[in-house]
PDB file of C-alpha atoms in Angstrom:
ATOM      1  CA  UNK L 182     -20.564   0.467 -28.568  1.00  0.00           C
ATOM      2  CA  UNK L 183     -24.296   0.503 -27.453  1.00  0.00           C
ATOM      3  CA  UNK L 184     -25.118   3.276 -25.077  1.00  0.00           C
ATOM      4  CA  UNK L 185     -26.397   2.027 -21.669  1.00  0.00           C
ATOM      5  CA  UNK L 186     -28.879   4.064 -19.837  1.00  0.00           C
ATOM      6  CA  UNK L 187     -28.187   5.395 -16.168  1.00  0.00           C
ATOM      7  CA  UNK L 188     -30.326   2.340 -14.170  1.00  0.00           C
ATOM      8  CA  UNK L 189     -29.123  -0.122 -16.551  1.00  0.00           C
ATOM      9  CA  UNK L 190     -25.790   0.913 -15.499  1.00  0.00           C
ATOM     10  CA  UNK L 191     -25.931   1.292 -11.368  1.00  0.00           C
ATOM     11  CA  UNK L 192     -27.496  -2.430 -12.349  1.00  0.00           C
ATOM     12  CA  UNK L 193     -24.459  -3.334 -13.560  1.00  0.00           C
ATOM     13  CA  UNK L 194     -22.620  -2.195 -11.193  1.00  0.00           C
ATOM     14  CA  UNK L 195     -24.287  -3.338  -8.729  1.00  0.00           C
ATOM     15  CA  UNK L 196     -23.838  -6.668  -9.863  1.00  0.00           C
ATOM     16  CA  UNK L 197     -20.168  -6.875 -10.616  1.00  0.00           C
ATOM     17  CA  UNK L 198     -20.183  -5.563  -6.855  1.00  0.00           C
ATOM     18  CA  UNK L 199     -21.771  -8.320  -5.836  1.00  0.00           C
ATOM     19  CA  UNK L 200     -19.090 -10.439  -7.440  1.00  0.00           C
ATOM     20  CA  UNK L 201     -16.196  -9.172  -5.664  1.00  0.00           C
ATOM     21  CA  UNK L 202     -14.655 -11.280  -2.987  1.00  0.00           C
ATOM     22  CA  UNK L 203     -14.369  -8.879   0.262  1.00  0.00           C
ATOM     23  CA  UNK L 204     -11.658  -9.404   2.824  1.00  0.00           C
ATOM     24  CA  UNK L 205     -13.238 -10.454   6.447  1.00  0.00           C
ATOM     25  CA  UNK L 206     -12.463  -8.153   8.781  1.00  0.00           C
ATOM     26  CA  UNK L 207      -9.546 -10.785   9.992  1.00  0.00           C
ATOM     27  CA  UNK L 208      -8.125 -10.440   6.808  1.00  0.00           C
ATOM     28  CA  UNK L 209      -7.972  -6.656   6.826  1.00  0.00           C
ATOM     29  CA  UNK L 210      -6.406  -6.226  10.214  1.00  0.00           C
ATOM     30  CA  UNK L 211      -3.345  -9.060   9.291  1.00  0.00           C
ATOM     31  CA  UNK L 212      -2.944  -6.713   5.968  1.00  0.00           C
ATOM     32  CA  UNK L 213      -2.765  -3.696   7.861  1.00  0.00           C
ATOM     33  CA  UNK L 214      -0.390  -4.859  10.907  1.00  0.00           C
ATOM     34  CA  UNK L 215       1.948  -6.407   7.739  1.00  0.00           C
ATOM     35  CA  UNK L 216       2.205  -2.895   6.300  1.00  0.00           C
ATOM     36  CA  UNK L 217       2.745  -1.707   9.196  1.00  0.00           C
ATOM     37  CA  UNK L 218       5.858  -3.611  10.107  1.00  0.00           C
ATOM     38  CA  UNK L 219       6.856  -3.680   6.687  1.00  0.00           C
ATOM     39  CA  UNK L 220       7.207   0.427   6.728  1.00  0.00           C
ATOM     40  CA  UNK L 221       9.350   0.086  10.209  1.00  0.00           C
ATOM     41  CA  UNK L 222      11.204  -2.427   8.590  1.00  0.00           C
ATOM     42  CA  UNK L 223      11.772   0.195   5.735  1.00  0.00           C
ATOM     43  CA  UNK L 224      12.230   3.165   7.926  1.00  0.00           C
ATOM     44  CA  UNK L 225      15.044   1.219   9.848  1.00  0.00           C
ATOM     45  CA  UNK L 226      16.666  -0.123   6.967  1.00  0.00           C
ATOM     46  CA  UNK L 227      17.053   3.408   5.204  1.00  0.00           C
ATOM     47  CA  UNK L 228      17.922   4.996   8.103  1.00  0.00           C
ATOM     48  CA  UNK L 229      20.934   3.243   8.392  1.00  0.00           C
ATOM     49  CA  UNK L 230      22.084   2.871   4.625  1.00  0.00           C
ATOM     50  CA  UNK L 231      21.341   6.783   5.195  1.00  0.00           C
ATOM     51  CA  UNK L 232      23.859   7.059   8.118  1.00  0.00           C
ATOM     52  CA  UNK L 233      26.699   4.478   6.559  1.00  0.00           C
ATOM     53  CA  UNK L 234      26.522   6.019   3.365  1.00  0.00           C
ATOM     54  CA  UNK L 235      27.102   9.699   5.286  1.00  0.00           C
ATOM     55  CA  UNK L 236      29.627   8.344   7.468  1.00  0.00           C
ATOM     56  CA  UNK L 237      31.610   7.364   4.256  1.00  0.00           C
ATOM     57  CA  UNK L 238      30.850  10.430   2.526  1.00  0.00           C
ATOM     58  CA  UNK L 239      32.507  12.265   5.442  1.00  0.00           C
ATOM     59  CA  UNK L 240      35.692   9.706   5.300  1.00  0.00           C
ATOM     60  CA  UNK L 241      36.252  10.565   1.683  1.00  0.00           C
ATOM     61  CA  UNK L 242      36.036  14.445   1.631  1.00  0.00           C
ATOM     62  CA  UNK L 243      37.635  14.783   4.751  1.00  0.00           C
ATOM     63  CA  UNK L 244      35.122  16.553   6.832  1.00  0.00           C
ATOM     64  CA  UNK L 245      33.953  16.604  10.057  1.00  0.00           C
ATOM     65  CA  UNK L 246      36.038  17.621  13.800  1.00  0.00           C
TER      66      UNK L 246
END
């Protein structure tokens, strides 16, 4: 493998950069508000598996007032 000098290489770089297909700022807000709900959805979702699978838990060993 031929060693590349440090220019050559920011060069490079600089080029594949160049390459890359950016999200519009549109783009990056619809991501972001999608992740968002998506980790609510989440949160809710475990919550409540959390608080079934305790309630059962305290049905089987018999514990609780």
């Amino acid at each position: 493998m031929a060693k590349t000098n440090p220019l050559e290489f920011f060069q490079q770089v600089r080029s594949e950069t160049s390459k890359v297909t950016w999200p519009t700022r549109r783009e990056t807000a619809i991501t972001t508000v999608m992740v968002f709900v998506m980790v609510t959805f989440a949160t809710v979702f475990f919550f409540l598996a959390d608080m079934v699978l305790s309630y059962g838990v305290t049905l089987v060993l018999g514990i609780g007032s």
